[in-house]
Tab-separated table of C-alpha atoms in Angstrom:
chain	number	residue	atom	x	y	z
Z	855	UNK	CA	8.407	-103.819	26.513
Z	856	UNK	CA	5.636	-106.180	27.088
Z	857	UNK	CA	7.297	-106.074	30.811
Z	858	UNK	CA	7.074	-102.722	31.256
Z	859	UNK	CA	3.762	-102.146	29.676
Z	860	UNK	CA	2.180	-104.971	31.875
Z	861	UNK	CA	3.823	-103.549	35.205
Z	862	UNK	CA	2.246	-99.788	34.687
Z	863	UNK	CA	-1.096	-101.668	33.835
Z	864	UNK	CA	-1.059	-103.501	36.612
Z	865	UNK	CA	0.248	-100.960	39.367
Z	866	UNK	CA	-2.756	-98.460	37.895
Z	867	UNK	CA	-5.093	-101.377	38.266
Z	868	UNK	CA	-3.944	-101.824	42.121
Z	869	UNK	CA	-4.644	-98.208	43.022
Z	870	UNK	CA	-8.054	-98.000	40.882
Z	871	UNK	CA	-9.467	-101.229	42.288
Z	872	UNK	CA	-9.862	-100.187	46.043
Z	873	UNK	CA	-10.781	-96.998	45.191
Z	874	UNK	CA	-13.579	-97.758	43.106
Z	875	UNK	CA	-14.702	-100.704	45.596
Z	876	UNK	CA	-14.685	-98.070	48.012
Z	877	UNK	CA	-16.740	-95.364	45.976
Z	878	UNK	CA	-19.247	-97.943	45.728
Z	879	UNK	CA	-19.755	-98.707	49.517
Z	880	UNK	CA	-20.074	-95.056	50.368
Z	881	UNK	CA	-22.666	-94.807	47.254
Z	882	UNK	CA	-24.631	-98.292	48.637
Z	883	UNK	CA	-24.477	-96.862	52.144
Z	884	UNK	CA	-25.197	-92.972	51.203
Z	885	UNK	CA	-28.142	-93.641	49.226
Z	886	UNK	CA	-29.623	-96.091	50.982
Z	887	UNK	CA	-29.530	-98.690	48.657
Z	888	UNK	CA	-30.668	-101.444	50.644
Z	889	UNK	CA	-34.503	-102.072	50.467
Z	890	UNK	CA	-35.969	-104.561	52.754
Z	891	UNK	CA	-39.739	-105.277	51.824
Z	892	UNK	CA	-41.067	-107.999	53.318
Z	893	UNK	CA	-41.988	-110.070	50.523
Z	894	UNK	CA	-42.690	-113.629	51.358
Z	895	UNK	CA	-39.972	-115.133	50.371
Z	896	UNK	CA	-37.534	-112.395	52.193
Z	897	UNK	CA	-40.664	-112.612	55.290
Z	898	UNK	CA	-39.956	-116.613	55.656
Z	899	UNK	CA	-35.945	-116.221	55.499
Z	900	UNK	CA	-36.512	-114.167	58.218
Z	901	UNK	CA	-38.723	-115.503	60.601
Z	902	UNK	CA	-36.344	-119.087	59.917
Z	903	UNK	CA	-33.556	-116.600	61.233
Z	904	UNK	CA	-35.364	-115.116	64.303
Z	905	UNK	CA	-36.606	-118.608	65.339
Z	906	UNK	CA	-33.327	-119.988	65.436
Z	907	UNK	CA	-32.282	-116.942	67.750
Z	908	UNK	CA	-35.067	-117.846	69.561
Z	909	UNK	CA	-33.581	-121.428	69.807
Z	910	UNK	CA	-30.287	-119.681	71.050
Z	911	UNK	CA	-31.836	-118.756	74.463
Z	912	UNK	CA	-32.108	-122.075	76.021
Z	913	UNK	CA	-28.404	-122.466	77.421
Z	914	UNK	CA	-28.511	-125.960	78.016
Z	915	UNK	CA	-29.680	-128.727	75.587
Z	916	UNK	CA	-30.551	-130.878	78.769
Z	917	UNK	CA	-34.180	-130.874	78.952
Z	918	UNK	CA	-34.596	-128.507	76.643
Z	919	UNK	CA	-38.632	-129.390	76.467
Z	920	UNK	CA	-38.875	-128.268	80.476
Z	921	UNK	CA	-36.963	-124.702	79.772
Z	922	UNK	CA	-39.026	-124.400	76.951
Z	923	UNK	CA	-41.903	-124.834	79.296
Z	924	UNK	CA	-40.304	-122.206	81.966
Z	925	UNK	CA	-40.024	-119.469	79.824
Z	926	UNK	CA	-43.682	-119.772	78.302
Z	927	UNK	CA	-44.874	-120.080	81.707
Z	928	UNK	CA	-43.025	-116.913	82.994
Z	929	UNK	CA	-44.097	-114.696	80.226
Z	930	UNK	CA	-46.995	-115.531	81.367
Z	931	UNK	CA	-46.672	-114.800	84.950
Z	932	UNK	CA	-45.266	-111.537	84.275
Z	933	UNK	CA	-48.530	-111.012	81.876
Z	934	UNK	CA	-46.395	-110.812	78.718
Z	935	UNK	CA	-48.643	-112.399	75.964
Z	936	UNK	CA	-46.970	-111.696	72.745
Z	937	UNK	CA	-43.462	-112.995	74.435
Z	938	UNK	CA	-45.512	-116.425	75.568
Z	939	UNK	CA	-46.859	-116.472	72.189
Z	940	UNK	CA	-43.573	-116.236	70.501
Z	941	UNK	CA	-41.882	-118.729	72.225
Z	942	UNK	CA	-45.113	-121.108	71.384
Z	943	UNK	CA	-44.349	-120.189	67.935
Z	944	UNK	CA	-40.979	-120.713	68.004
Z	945	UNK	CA	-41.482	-124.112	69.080
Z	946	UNK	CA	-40.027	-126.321	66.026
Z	947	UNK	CA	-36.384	-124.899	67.051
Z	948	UNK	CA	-36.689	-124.578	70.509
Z	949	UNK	CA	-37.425	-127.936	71.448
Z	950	UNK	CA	-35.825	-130.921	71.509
Z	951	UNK	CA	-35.176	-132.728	67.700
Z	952	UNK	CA	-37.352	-136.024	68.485
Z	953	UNK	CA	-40.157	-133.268	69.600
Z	954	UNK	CA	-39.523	-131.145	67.001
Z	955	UNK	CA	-39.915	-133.481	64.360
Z	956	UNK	CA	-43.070	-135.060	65.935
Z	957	UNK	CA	-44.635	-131.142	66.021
Z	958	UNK	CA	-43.430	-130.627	62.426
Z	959	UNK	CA	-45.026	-134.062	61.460
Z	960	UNK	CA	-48.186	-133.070	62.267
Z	961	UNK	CA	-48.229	-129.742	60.575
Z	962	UNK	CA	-49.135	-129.955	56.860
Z	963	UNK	CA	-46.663	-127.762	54.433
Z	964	UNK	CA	-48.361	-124.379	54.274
Z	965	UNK	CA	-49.298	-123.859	58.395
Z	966	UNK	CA	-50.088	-120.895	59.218
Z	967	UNK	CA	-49.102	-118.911	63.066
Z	968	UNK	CA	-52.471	-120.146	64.316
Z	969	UNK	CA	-51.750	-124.147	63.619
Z	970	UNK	CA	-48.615	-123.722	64.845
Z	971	UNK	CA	-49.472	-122.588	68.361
Z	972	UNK	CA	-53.061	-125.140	68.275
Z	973	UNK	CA	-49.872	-127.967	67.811
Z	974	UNK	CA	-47.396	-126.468	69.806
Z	975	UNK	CA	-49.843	-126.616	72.449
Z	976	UNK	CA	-49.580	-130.322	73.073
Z	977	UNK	CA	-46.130	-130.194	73.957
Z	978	UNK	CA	-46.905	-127.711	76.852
Z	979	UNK	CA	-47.301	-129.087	80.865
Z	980	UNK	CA	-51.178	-129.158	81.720
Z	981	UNK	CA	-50.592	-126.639	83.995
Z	982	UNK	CA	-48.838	-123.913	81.409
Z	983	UNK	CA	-51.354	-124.731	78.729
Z	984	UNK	CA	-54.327	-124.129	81.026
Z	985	UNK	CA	-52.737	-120.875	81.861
Z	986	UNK	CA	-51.910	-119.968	78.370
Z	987	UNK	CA	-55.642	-120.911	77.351
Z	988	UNK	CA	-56.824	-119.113	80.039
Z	989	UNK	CA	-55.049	-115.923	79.186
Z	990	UNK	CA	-53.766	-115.662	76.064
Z	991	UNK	CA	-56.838	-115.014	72.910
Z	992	UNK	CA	-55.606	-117.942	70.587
Z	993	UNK	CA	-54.709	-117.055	66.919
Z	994	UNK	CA	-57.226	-119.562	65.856
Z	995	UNK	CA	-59.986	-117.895	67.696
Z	996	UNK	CA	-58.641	-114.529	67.064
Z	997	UNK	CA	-62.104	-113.028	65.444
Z	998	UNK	CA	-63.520	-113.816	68.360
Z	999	UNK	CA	-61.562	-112.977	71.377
Z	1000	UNK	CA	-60.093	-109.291	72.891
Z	1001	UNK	CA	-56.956	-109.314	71.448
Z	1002	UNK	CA	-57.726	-106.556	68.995
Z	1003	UNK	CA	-59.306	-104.487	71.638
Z	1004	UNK	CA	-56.708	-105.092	74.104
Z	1005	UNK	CA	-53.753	-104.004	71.461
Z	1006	UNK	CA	-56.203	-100.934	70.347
Z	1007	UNK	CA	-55.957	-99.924	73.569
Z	1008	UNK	CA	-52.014	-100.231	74.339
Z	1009	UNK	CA	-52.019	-98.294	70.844
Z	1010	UNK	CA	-53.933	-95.230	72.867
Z	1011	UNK	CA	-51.141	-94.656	75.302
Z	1012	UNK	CA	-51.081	-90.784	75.487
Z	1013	UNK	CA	-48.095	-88.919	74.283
Z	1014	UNK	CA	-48.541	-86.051	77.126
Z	1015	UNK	CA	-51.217	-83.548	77.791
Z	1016	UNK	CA	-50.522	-78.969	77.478
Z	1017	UNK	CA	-49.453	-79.775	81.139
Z	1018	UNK	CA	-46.622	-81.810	80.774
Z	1019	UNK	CA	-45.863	-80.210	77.464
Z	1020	UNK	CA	-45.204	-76.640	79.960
Z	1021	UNK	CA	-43.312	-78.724	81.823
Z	1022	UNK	CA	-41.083	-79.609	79.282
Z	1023	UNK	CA	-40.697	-76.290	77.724
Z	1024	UNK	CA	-39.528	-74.911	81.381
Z	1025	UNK	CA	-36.928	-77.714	81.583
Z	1026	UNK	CA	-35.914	-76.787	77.988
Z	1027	UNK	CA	-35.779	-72.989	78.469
Z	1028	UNK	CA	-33.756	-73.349	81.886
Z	1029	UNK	CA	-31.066	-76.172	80.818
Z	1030	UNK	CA	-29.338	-75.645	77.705
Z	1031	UNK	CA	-28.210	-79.746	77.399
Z	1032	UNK	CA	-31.854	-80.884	78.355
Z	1033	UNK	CA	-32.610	-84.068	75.936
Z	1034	UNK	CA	-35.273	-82.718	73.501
Z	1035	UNK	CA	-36.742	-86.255	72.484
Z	1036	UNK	CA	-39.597	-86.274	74.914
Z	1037	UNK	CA	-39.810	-82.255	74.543
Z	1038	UNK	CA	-40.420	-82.635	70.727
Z	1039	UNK	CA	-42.560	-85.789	70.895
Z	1040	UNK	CA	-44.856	-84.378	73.717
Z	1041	UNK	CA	-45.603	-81.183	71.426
Z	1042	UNK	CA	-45.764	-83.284	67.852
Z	1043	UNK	CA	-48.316	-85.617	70.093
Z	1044	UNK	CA	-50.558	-82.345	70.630
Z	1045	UNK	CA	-50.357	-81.361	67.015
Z	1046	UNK	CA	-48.282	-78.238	66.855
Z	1047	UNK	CA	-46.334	-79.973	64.566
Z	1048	UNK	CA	-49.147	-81.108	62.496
Z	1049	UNK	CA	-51.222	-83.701	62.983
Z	1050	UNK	CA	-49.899	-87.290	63.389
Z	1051	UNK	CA	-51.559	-90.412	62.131
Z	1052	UNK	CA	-52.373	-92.879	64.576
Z	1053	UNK	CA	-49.551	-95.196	63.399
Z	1054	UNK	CA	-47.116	-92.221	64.218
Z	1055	UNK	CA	-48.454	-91.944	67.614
Z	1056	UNK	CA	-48.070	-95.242	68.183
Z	1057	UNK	CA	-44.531	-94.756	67.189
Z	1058	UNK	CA	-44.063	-91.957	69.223
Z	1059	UNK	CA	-45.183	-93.908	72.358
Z	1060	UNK	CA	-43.312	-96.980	71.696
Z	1061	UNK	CA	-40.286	-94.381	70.877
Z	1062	UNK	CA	-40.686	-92.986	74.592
Z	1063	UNK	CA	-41.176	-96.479	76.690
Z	1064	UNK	CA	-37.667	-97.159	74.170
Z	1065	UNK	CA	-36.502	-94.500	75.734
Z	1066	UNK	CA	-36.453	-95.366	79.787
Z	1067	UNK	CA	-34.853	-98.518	78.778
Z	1068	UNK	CA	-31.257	-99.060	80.217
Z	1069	UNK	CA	-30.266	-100.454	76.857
Z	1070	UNK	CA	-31.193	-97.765	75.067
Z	1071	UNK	CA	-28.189	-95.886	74.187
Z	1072	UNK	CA	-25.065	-95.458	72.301
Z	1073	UNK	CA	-25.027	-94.279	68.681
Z	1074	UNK	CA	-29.136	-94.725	67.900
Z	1075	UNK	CA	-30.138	-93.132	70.471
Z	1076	UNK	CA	-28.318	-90.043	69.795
Z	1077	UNK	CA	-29.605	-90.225	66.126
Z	1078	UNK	CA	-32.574	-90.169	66.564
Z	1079	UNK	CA	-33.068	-87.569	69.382
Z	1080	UNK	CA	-31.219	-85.562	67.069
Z	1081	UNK	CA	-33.670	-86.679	64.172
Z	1082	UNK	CA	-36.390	-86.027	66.333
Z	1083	UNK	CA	-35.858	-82.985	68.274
Z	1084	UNK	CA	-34.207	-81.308	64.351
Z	1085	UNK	CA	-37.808	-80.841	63.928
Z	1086	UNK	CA	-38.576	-77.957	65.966
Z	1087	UNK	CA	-34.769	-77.287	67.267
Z	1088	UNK	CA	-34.411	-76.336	70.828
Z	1089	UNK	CA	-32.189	-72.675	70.088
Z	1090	UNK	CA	-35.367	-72.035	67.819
Z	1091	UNK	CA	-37.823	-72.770	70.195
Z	1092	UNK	CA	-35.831	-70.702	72.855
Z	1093	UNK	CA	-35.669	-67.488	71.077
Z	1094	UNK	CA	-38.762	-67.656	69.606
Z	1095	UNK	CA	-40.456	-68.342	73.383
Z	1096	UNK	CA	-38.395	-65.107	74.524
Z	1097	UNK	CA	-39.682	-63.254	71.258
Z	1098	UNK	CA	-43.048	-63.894	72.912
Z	1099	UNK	CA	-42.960	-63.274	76.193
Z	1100	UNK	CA	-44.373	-59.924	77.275
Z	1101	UNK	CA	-44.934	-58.409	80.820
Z	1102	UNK	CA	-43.005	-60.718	82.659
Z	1103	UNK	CA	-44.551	-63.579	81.353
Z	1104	UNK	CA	-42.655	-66.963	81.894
Z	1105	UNK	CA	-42.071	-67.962	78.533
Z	1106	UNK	CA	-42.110	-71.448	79.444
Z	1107	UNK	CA	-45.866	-71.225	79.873
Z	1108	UNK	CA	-47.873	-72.905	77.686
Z	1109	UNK	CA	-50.163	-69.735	76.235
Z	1110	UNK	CA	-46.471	-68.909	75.050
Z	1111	UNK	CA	-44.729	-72.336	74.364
Z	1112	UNK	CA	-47.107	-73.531	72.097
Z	1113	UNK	CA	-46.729	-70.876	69.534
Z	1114	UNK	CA	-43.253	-70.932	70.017
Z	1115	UNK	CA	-42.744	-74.238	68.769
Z	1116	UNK	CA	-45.062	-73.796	65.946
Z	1117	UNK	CA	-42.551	-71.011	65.050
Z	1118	UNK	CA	-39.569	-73.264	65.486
Z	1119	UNK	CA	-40.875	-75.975	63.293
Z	1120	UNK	CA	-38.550	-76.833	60.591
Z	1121	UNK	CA	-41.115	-78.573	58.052
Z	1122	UNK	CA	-38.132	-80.422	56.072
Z	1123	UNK	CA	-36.989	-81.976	59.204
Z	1124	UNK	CA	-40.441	-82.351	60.919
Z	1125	UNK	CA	-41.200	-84.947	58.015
Z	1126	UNK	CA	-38.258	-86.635	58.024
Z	1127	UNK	CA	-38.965	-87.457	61.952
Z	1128	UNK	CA	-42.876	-88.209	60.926
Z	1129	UNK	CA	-41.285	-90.965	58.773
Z	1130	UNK	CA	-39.356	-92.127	61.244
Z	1131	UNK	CA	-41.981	-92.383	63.671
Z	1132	UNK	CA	-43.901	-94.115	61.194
Z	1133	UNK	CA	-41.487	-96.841	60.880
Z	1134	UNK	CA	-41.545	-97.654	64.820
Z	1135	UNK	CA	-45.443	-97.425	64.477
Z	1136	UNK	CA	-45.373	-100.174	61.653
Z	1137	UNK	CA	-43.285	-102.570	64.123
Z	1138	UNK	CA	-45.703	-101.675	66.870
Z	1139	UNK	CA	-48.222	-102.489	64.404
Z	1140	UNK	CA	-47.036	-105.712	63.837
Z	1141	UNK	CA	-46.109	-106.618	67.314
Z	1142	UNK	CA	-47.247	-104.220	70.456
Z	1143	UNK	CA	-45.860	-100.645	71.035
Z	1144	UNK	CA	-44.175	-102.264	73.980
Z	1145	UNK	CA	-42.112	-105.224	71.438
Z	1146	UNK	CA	-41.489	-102.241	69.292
Z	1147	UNK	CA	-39.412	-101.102	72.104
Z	1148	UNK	CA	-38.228	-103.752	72.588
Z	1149	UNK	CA	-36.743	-103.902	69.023
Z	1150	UNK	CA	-35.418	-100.366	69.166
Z	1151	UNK	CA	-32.911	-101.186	72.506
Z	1152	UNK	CA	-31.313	-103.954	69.812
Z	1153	UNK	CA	-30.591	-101.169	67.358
Z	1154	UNK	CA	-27.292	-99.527	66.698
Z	1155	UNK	CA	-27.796	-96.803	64.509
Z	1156	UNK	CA	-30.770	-95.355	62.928
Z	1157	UNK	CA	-29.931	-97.565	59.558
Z	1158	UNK	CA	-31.096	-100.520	61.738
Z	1159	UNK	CA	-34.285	-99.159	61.719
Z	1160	UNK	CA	-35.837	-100.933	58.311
Z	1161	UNK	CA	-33.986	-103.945	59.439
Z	1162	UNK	CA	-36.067	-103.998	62.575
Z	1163	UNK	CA	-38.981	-103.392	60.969
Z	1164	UNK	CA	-38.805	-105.905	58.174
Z	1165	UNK	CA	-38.244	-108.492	61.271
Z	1166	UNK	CA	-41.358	-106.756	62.898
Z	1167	UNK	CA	-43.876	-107.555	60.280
Z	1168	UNK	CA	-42.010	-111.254	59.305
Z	1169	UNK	CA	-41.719	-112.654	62.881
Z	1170	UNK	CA	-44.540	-110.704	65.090
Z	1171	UNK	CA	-44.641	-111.983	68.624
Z	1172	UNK	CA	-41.727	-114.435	68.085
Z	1173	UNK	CA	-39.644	-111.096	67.905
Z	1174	UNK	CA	-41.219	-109.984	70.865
Z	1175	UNK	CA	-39.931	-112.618	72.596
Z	1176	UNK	CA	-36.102	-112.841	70.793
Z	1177	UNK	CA	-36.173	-108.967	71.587
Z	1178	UNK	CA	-36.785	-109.196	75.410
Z	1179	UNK	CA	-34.264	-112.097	76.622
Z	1180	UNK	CA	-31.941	-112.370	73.809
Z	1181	UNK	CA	-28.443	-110.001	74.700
Z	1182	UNK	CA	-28.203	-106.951	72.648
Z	1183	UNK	CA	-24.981	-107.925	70.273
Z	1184	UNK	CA	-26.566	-106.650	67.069
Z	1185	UNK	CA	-27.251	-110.260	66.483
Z	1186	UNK	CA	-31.289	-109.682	66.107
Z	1187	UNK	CA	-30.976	-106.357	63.583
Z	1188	UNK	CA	-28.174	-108.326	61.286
Z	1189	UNK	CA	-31.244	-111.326	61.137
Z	1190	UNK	CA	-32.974	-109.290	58.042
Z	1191	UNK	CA	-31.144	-108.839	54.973
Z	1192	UNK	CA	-32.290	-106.472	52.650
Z	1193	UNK	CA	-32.302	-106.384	48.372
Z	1194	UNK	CA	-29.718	-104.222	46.735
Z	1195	UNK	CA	-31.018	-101.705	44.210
Z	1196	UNK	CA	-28.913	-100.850	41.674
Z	1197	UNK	CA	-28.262	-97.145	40.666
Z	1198	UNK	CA	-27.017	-95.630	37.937
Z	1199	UNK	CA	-24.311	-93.842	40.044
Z	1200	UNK	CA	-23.532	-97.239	41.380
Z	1201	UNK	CA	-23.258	-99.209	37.824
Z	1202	UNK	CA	-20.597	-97.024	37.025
Z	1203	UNK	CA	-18.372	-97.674	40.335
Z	1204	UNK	CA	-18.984	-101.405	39.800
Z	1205	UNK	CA	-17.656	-100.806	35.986
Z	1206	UNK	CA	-14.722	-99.579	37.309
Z	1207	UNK	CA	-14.397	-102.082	39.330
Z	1208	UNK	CA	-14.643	-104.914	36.816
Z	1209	UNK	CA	-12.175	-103.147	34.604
Z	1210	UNK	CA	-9.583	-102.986	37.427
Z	1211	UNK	CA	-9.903	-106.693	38.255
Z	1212	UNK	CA	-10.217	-107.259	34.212
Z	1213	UNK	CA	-6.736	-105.113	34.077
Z	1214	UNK	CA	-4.872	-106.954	37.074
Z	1215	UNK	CA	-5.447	-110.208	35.846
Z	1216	UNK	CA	-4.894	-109.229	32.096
Z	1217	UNK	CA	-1.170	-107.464	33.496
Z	1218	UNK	CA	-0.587	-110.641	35.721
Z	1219	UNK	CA	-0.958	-113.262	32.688
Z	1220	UNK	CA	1.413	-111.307	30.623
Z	1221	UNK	CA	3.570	-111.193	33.072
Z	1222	UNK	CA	3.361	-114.572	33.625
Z	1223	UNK	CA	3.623	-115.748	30.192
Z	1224	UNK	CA	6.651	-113.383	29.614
Z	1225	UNK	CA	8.184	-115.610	32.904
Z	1226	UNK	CA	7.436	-118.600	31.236
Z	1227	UNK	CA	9.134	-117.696	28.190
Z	1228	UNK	CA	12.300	-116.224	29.680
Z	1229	UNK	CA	12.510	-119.344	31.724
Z	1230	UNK	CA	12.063	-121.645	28.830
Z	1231	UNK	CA	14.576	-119.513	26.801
Z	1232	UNK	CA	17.141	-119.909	29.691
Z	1233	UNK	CA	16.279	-124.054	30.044
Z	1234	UNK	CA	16.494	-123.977	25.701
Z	1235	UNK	CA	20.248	-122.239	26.042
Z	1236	UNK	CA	21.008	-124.629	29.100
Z	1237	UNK	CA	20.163	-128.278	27.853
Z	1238	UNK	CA	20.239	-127.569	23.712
Z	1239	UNK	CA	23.701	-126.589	23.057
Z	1240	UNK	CA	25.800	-129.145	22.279
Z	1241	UNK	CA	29.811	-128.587	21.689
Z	1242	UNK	CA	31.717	-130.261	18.756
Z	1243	UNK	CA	34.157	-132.583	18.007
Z	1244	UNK	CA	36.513	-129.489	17.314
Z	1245	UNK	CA	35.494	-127.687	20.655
Z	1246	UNK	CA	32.580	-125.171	18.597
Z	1247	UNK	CA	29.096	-124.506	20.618
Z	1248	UNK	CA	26.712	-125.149	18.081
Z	1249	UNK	CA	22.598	-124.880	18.824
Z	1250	UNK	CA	20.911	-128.436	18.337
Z	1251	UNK	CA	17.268	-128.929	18.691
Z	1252	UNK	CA	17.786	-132.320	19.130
Z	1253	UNK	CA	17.770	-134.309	22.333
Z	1254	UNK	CA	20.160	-132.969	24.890
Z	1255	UNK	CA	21.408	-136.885	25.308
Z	1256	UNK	CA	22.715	-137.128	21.962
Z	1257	UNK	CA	26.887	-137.794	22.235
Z	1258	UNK	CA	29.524	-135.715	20.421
């Protein structure tokens, strides 16, 4: 009986234990679960893990000191300062051991970004570090160069005036698959919507330059237009711009557009895209609207979206610079990892789960020890009987060598 009891334990146990590890996936990934705060130890881990992605973009290890050099010196050329800047940061894996360890020798224990590029500095060609001097507002100096004004000024990018907002609501009135990304950011920009902070405005334009990118595509970029334009949705904005249209009036216009997509906002939805937008506008924050696009072409669904962020605000400019030449494999999103929180909902599945491991291993010891009995039963029977002088099978629990 044993047996038979341990066998139905253990076959229940085998269906309940995927199950329940499955229940708690879907709860981890339904509910979001995942929190990634940059905290500074979580912040560090991360920029360790971006820098040696940064490393990853030197093919050759010949000379690695010289490609180091090219790359600076290009970014610079082409006028890209937080790139150059992140490859000067990401120095100590980039180059070569021996110069690595000289660079880390002369940085004391708690360095911040600005001693890091002063030292890095030295390892640059006289000609690249005159132009990065020349151009790019050191850290250390930061209070008192243009590098705030210059970034306040990216931030300012305009979202679209009433003019290309009409334009947009003719394209979207006359072609029923029209994307409705640009359409709904262009009329959230003017505030018809309600208004945006200036973080989600920067969000919105780094969203849009994301947008023109060839590698921006594939499963994010259809969630989010369709997180983005759910906020005042297009069939909505359509009959409601025919609703209003009087006297032949093209209901495209903007007298008549504008209203309309007041009328089609859907305020549940229209926050959920603010706090999207939000996000992108904290990475653009902590980089430049332009990295933040940069970041969004390496995600692959709209759950990669804190990820990117969390490696926003740790690395700065050194994800700039991973974002732009590193290939988009998923490689730079799956570089933060976030903190489980642990539900009540989810307690429970992980209960289950322990008590369906608890029960397989329980069932698989009995059975085990039943085995070992049997077979020490049947070895007993084989090697302790002994036969007498007048031919009767006796049991003897004495050696099995002892004579007749």
């Amino acid at each position: 009986m044993l047996g038979v009891w341990s066998a139905f334990l253990f076959n229940i146990c085998l269906a309940l234990l995927p199950l329940a590890s499955a229940f708690a996936l879907v709860t981890v990934s339904r509910d979001h679960l995942y929190t990634y705060e940059a905290t500074p130890a979580l912040a560090q881990d991360v920029r360790n893990r971006v820098e040696r992605l940064a490393s990853t973009l030197i093919p050759l290890d010949f000379d690695r000191r010289r490609q180091w050099d090219d790359m600076v010196a290009i970014e610079l050329v082409k006028g890209d300062i937080s790139a150059a800047r992140g490859f000067l940061l990401s120095a100590r894996t980039m180059l070569p051991a021996r110069d690595a360890d000289q660079l880390n020798r002369s940085l004391h224990s708690n360095a911040t970004d600005a001693d890091i590029e002063t030292a890095a500095l030295d390892f640059l060609t006289p000609g690249t570090r005159a132009r990065y001097e020349s151009s790019v507002p050191l850290l250390s100096r930061r209070s008192a160069s243009g590098l705030a004004t210059t970034r306040a000024a990216e931030r300012l990018t305009p979202l679209g005036d009433a003019r290309d907002f009409e334009l947009l609501a003719g394209s979207m009135m006359g072609d029923a698959d029209s994307d409705p990304l640009h359409f709904t950011l262009t009329g959230l920009g003017l505030g018809l919507g309600g208004p945006l902070t200036p973080r989600m405005s920067e969000g919105a334009s780094a969203l849009i330059e994301a947008s023109r990118d060839p590698n921006f595509g594939g499963q994010f970029a259809e969630e989010i237009t369709n997180v983005i334009g759910a906020a005042a949705p297009a069939d909505r904005f359509r009959s409601e711009a025919l609703a209003r249209a009087h006297d032949g009036a093209d209901p495209a216009s903007y007298p008549i557009a504008a209203p309309a997509f007041r009328a089609a906002i859907d305020p549940v939805r229209a926050a959920a895209a603010k706090a999207v937008l939000d996000q992108i506008g904290a990475m653009s924050e902590a980089s430049s609207p332009s990295g933040a696009a940069l970041l969004l072409t390496h995600a692959r669904s709209i759950r990669d979206l804190p990820r990117l962020q969390l490696i926003a605000l740790a690395a700065g400019d050194r994800a700039t610079a991973v974002a732009k030449n590193a290939p988009h494999d998923g490689r730079l999103p799956a570089a933060a990892h976030g903190v489980l929180k642990f539900s009540n909902e989810l307690l429970s599945m992980l209960g289950f789960v322990a008590l369906a491991a608890i029960g397989l291993i329980f069932s698989t010891a009995a059975t085990a020890i039943e085995a070992a009995q049997r077979a020490w039963r049947s070895v007993r029977a084989e090697h302790f009987v002994v036969r007498t002088a007048r031919g009767d099978l006796v049991e003897s629990f004495d050696a099995p060598w002892r004579t007749l």
